[in-house]
Short mmCIF file of C-alpha atoms in Angstrom, two decimals:
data_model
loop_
_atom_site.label_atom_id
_atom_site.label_comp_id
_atom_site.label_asym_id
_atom_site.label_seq_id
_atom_site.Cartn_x
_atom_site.Cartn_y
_atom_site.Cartn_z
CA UNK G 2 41.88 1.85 -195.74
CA UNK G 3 45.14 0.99 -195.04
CA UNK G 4 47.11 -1.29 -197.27
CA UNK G 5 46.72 -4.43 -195.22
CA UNK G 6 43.13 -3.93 -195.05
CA UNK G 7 43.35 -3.30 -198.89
CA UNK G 8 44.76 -6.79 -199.26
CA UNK G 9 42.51 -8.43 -196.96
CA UNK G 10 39.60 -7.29 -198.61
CA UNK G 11 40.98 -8.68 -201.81
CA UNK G 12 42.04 -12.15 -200.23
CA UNK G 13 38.02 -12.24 -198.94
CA UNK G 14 36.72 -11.68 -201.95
CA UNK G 15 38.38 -14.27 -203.62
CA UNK G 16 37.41 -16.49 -200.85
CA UNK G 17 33.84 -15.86 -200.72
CA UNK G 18 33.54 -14.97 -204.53
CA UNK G 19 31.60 -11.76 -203.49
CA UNK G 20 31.84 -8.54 -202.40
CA UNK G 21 28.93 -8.63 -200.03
CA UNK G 22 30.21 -12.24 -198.57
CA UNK G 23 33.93 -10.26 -198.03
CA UNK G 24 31.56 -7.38 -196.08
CA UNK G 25 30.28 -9.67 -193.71
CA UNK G 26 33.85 -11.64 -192.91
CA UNK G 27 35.01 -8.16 -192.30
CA UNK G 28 32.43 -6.67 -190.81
CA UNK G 29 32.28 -3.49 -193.31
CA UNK G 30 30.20 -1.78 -195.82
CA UNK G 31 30.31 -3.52 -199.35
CA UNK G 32 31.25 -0.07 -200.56
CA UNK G 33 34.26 -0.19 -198.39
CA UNK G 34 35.66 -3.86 -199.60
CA UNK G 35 34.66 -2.38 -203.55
CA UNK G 36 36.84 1.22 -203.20
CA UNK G 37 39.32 -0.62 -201.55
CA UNK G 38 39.73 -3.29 -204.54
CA UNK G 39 39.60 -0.11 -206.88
CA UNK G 40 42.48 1.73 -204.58
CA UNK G 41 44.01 -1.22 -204.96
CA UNK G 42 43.74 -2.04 -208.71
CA UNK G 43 45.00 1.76 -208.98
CA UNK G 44 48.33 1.46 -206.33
CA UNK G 45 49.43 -1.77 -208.97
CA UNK G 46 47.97 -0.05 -212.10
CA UNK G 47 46.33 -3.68 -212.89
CA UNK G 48 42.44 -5.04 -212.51
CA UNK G 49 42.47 -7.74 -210.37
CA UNK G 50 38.87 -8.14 -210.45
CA UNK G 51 36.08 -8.58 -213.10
CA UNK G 52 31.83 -8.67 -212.82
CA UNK G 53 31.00 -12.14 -213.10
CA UNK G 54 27.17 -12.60 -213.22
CA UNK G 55 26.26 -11.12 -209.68
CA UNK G 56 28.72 -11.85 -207.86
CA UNK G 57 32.83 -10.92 -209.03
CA UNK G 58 35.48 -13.04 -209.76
CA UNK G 59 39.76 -12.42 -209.73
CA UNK G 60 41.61 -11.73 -212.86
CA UNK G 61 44.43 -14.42 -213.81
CA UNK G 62 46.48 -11.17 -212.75
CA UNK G 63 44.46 -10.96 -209.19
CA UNK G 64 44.96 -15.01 -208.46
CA UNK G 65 48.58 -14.30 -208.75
CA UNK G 66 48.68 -11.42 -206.55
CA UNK G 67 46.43 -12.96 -204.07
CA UNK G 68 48.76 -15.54 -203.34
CA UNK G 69 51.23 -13.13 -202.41
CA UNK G 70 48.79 -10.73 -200.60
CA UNK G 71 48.18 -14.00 -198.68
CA UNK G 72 52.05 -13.81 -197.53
CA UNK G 73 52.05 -10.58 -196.87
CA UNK G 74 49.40 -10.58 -194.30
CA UNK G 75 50.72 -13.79 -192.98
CA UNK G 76 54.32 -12.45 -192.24
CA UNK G 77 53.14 -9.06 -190.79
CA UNK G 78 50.43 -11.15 -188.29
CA UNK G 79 53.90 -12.99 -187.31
CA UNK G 80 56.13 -10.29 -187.44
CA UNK G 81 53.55 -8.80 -184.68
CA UNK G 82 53.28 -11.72 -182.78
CA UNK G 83 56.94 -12.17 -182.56
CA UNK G 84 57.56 -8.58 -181.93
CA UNK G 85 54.84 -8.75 -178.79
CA UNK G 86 56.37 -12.25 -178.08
CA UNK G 87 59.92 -11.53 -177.62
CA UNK G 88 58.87 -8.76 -175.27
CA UNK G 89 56.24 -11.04 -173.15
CA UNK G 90 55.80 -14.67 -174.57
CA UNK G 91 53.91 -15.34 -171.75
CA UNK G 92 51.29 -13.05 -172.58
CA UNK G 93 51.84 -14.12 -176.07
CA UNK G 94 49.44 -15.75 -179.20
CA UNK G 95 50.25 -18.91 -181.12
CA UNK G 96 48.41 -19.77 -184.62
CA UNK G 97 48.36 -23.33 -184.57
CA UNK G 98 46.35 -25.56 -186.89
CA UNK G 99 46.37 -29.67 -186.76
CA UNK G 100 45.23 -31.83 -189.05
CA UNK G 101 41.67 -33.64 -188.10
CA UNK G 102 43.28 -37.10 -186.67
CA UNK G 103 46.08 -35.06 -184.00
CA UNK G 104 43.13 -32.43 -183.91
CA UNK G 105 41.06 -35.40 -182.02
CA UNK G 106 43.70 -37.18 -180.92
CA UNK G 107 46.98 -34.97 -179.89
CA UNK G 108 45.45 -31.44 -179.45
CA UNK G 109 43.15 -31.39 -176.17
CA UNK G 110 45.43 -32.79 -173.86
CA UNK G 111 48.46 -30.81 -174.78
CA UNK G 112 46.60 -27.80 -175.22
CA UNK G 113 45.33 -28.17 -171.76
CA UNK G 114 48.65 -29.59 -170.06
CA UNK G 115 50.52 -25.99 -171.96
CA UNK G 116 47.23 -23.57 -170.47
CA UNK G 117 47.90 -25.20 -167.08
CA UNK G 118 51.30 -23.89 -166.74
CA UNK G 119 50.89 -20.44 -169.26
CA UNK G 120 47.88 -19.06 -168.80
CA UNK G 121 48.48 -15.67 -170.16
CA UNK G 122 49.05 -17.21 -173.28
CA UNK G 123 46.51 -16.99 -176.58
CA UNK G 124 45.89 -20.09 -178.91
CA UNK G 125 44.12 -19.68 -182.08
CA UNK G 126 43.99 -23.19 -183.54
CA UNK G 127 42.88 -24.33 -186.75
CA UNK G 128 41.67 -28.21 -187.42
CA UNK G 129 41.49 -29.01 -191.38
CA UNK G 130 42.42 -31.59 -193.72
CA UNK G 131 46.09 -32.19 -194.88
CA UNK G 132 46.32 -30.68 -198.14
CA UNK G 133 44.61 -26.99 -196.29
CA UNK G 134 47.30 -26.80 -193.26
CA UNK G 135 50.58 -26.76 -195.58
CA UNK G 136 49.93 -23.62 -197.88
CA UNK G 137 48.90 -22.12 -194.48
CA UNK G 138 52.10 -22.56 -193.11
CA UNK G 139 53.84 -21.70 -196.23
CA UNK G 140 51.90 -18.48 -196.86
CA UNK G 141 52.97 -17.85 -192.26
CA UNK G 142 49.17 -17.93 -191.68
CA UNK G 143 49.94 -20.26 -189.20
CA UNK G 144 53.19 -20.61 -186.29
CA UNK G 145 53.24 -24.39 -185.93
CA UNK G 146 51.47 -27.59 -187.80
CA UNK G 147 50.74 -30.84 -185.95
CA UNK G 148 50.58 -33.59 -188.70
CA UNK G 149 52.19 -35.93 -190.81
CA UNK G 150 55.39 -35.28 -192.80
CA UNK G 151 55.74 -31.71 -194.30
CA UNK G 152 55.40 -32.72 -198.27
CA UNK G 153 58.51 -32.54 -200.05
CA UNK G 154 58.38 -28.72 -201.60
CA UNK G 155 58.05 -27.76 -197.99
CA UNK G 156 60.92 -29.44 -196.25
CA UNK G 157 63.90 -27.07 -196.68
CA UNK G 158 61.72 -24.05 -195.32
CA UNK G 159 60.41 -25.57 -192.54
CA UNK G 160 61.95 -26.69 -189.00
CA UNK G 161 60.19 -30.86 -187.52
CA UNK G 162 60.42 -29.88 -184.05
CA UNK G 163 59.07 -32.68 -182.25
CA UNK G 164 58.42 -36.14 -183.37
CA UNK G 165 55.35 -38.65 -181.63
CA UNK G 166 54.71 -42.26 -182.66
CA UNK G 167 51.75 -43.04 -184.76
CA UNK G 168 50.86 -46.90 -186.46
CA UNK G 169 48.38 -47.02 -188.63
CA UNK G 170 46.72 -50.05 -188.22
CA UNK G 171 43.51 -52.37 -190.53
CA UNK G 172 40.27 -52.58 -188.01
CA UNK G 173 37.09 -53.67 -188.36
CA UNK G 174 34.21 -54.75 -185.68
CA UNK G 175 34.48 -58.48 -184.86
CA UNK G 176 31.71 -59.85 -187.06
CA UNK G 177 33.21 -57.93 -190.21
CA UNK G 178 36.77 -59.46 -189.19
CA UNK G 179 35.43 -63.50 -189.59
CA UNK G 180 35.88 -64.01 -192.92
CA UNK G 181 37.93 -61.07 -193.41
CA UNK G 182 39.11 -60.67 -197.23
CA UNK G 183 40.69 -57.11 -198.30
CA UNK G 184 39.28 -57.63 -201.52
CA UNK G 185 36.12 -58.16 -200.56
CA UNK G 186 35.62 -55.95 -197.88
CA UNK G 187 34.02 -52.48 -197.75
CA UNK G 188 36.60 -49.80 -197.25
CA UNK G 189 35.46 -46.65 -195.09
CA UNK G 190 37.70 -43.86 -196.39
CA UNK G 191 38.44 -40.41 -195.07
CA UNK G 192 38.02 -36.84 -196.65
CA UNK G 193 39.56 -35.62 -199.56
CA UNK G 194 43.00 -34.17 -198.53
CA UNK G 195 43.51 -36.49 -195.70
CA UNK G 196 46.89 -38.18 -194.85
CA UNK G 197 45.48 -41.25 -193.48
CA UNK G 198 43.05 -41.48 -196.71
CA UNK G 199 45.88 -41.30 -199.31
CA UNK G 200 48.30 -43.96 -197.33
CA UNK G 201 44.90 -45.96 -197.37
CA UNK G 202 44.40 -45.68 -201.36
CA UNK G 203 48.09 -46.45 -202.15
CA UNK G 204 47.74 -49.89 -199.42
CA UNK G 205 44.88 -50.97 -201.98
CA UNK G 206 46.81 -50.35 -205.07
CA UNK G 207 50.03 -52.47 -203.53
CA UNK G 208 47.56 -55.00 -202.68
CA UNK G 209 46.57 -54.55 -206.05
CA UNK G 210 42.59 -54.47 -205.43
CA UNK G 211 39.67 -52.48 -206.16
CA UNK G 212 37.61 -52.93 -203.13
CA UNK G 213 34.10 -51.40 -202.28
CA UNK G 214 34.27 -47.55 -200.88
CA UNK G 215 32.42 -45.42 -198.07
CA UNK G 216 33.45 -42.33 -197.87
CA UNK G 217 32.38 -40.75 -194.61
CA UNK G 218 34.15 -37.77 -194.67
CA UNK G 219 35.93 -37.33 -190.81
CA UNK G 220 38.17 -38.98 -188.53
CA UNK G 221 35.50 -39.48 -186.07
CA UNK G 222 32.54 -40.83 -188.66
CA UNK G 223 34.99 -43.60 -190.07
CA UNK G 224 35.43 -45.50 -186.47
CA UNK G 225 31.83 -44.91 -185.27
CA UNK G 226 30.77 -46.81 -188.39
CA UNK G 227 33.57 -49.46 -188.63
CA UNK G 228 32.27 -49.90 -185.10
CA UNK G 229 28.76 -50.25 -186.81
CA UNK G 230 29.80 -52.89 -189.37
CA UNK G 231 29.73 -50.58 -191.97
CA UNK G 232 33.49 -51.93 -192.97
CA UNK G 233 36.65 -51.69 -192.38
CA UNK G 234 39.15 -48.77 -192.04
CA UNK G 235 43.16 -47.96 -191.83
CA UNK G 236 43.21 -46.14 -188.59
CA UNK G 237 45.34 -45.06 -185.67
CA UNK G 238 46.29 -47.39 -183.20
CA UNK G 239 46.21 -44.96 -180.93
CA UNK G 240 43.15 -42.74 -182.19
CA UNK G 241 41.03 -46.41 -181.34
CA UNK G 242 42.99 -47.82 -178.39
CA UNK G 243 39.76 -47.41 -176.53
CA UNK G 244 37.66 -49.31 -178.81
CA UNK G 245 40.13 -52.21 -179.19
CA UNK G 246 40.03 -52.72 -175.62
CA UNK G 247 36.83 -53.05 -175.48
CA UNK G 248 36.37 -55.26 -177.89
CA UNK G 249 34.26 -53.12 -180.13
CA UNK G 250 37.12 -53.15 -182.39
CA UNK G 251 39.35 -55.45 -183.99
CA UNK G 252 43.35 -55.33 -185.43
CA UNK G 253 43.09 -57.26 -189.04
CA UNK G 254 45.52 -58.60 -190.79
CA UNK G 255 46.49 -56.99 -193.51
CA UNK G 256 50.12 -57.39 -196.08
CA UNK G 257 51.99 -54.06 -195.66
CA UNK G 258 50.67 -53.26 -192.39
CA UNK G 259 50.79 -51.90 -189.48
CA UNK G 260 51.77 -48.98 -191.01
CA UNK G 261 54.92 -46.16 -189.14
CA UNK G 262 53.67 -42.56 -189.72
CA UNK G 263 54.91 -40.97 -186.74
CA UNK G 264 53.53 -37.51 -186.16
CA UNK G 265 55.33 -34.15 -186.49
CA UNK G 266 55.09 -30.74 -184.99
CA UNK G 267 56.61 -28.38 -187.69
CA UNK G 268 57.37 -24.51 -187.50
CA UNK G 269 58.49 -21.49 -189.31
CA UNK G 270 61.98 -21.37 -189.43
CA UNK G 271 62.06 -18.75 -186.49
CA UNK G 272 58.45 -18.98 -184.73
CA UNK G 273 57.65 -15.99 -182.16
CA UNK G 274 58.55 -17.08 -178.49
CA UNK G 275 55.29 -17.77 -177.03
CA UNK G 276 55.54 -20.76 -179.92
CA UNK G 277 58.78 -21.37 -178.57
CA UNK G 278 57.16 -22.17 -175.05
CA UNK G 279 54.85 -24.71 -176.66
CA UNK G 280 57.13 -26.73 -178.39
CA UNK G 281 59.79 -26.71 -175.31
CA UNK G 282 56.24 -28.10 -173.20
CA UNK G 283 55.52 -30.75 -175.16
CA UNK G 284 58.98 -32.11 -175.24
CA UNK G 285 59.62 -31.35 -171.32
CA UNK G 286 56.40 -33.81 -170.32
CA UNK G 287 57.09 -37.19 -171.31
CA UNK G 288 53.30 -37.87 -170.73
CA UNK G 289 52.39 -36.28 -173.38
CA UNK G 290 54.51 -38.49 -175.86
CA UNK G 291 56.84 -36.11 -177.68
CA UNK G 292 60.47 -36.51 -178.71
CA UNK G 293 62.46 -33.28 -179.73
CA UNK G 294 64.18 -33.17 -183.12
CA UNK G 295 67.54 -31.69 -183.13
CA UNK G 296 67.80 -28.02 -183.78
CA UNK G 297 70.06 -29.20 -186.93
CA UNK G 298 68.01 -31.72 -189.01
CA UNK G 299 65.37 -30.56 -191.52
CA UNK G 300 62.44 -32.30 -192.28
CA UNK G 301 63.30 -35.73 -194.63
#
């Protein structure tokens, strides 16, 4: 095996916990993924990986190095797309991931307006919770992020491209809003790691109450049951346009709200070309409701 395979097998194995799970992602023998962790426990003189019941688990030495064997792979899967890219970007690939909300909300319609006019070009795109897409984009396993603000450790190594305008609003279905008390009311709350979720839990803390709490677990489950009556949710205005027009939803009125988090496509510092064409798309079509950041500023 080659040295990249090497570390992939390790960075499988630590994802799966297994050598037989790391086989299967990779489509090899389990006696391939176990001489290559031995190869490479030999090329670094150090065990990175121990028995653990039936299955195997890193060393404190292997977590470290997985983190940068994470890098590695990252930056060489860029350093080929931007290689290919500069040559062709039309016939390019872009890693793109998006958290769930802009996966929903954002993604189809650019993604489709982009394919219209560059065909030739590949997207492999990633939809996950907040606190999964920024170690991707640190470690360059992705080319571009659509989400909220880069966190703060991220900022001076990453370039905001393109700004769009996001309000977070308090809705409920009409019956839930007569009557309406924050304190009272059930709050529908988001995964674990979500943007929206954590701007939700510090609203109740500055409204300084301890409400009732569904947690649902996706974008998509909170509105269908605030729709339901379940309770009430801090949304997207635009995610639920739709339902507030129809009536199936209702704005509530809430201290500290509505809520500016506009959204942000973020990049590597120097993304490959065919990324390049992307961004310049989405802030070319007005219609699709981008504003470019100067090249200059850095996320703040």
């Amino acid at each position: 095996m080659t040295t990249n395979a090497r570390l992939r097998a390790l960075v499988e194995v630590a994802d799966t916990g297994s050598v037989r799970g790391a086989a299967e992602r990779l489509v090899v023998t389990e006696s391939s993924i176990s001489s290559a962790l031995r190869a490479l426990s030999q090329d670094i003189g150090i065990t990175l990986v121990d028995r653990h019941g039936r299955g195997v688990r890193l060393t404190p030495a292997g977590l470290r190095y997985v983190e940068y064997a994470r890098r590695i792979l990252g930056l060489h899967d860029e350093a080929i797309l931007a290689a290919r890219g500069e040559a062709d970007p039309e016939n390019g690939s872009i890693r793109l991931a998006a958290v769930t909300s802009a996966g929903e909300l954002l993604i189809p319609a650019a993604l489709a307006s982009f394919r219209a006019e560059h065909p030739g070009v590949v997207l492999h795109v990633e939809v996950a919770a907040r606190s999964a897409l920024w170690p991707m984009l640190s470690r360059h396993e992705v080319d571009l992020v659509f989400a909220g603000r880069p966190p703060e450790e991220l900022r001076k190594k990453v370039r905001v491209r393109a700004i769009s305008p996001n309000t977070l609003i308090v809705v409920g279905c009409p019956s839930v809003a007569d009557g309406f008390v924050p304190a009272a009311a059930t709050w529908l709350l988001r995964e674990h790691g979500s943007g929206t979720r954590s701007t939700l839990m510090t609203l109740l803390e500055d409204l300084d109450v301890a409400p009732p709490q569904l947690v649902l677990g996706s974008h998509g489950a909170v509105v269908s049951a605030a729709v339901a009556g379940l309770g009430v949710t801090l949304v997207s205005r635009q995610a639920v346009q739709r339902e507030l027009d129809s009536g199936a939803l209702v704005e509530l009125s809430v201290p500290g709200t509505p809520i500016k988090r506009p959204w942000h496509v973020v990049s590597q510092p120097t993304p490959p070309m065919a990324t390049e064409l992307l961004i310049n798309h989405l802030v070319s079509h007005p219609e699709l409701g981008w504003r470019q950041v100067s090249a200059v500023r850095r996320a703040s």
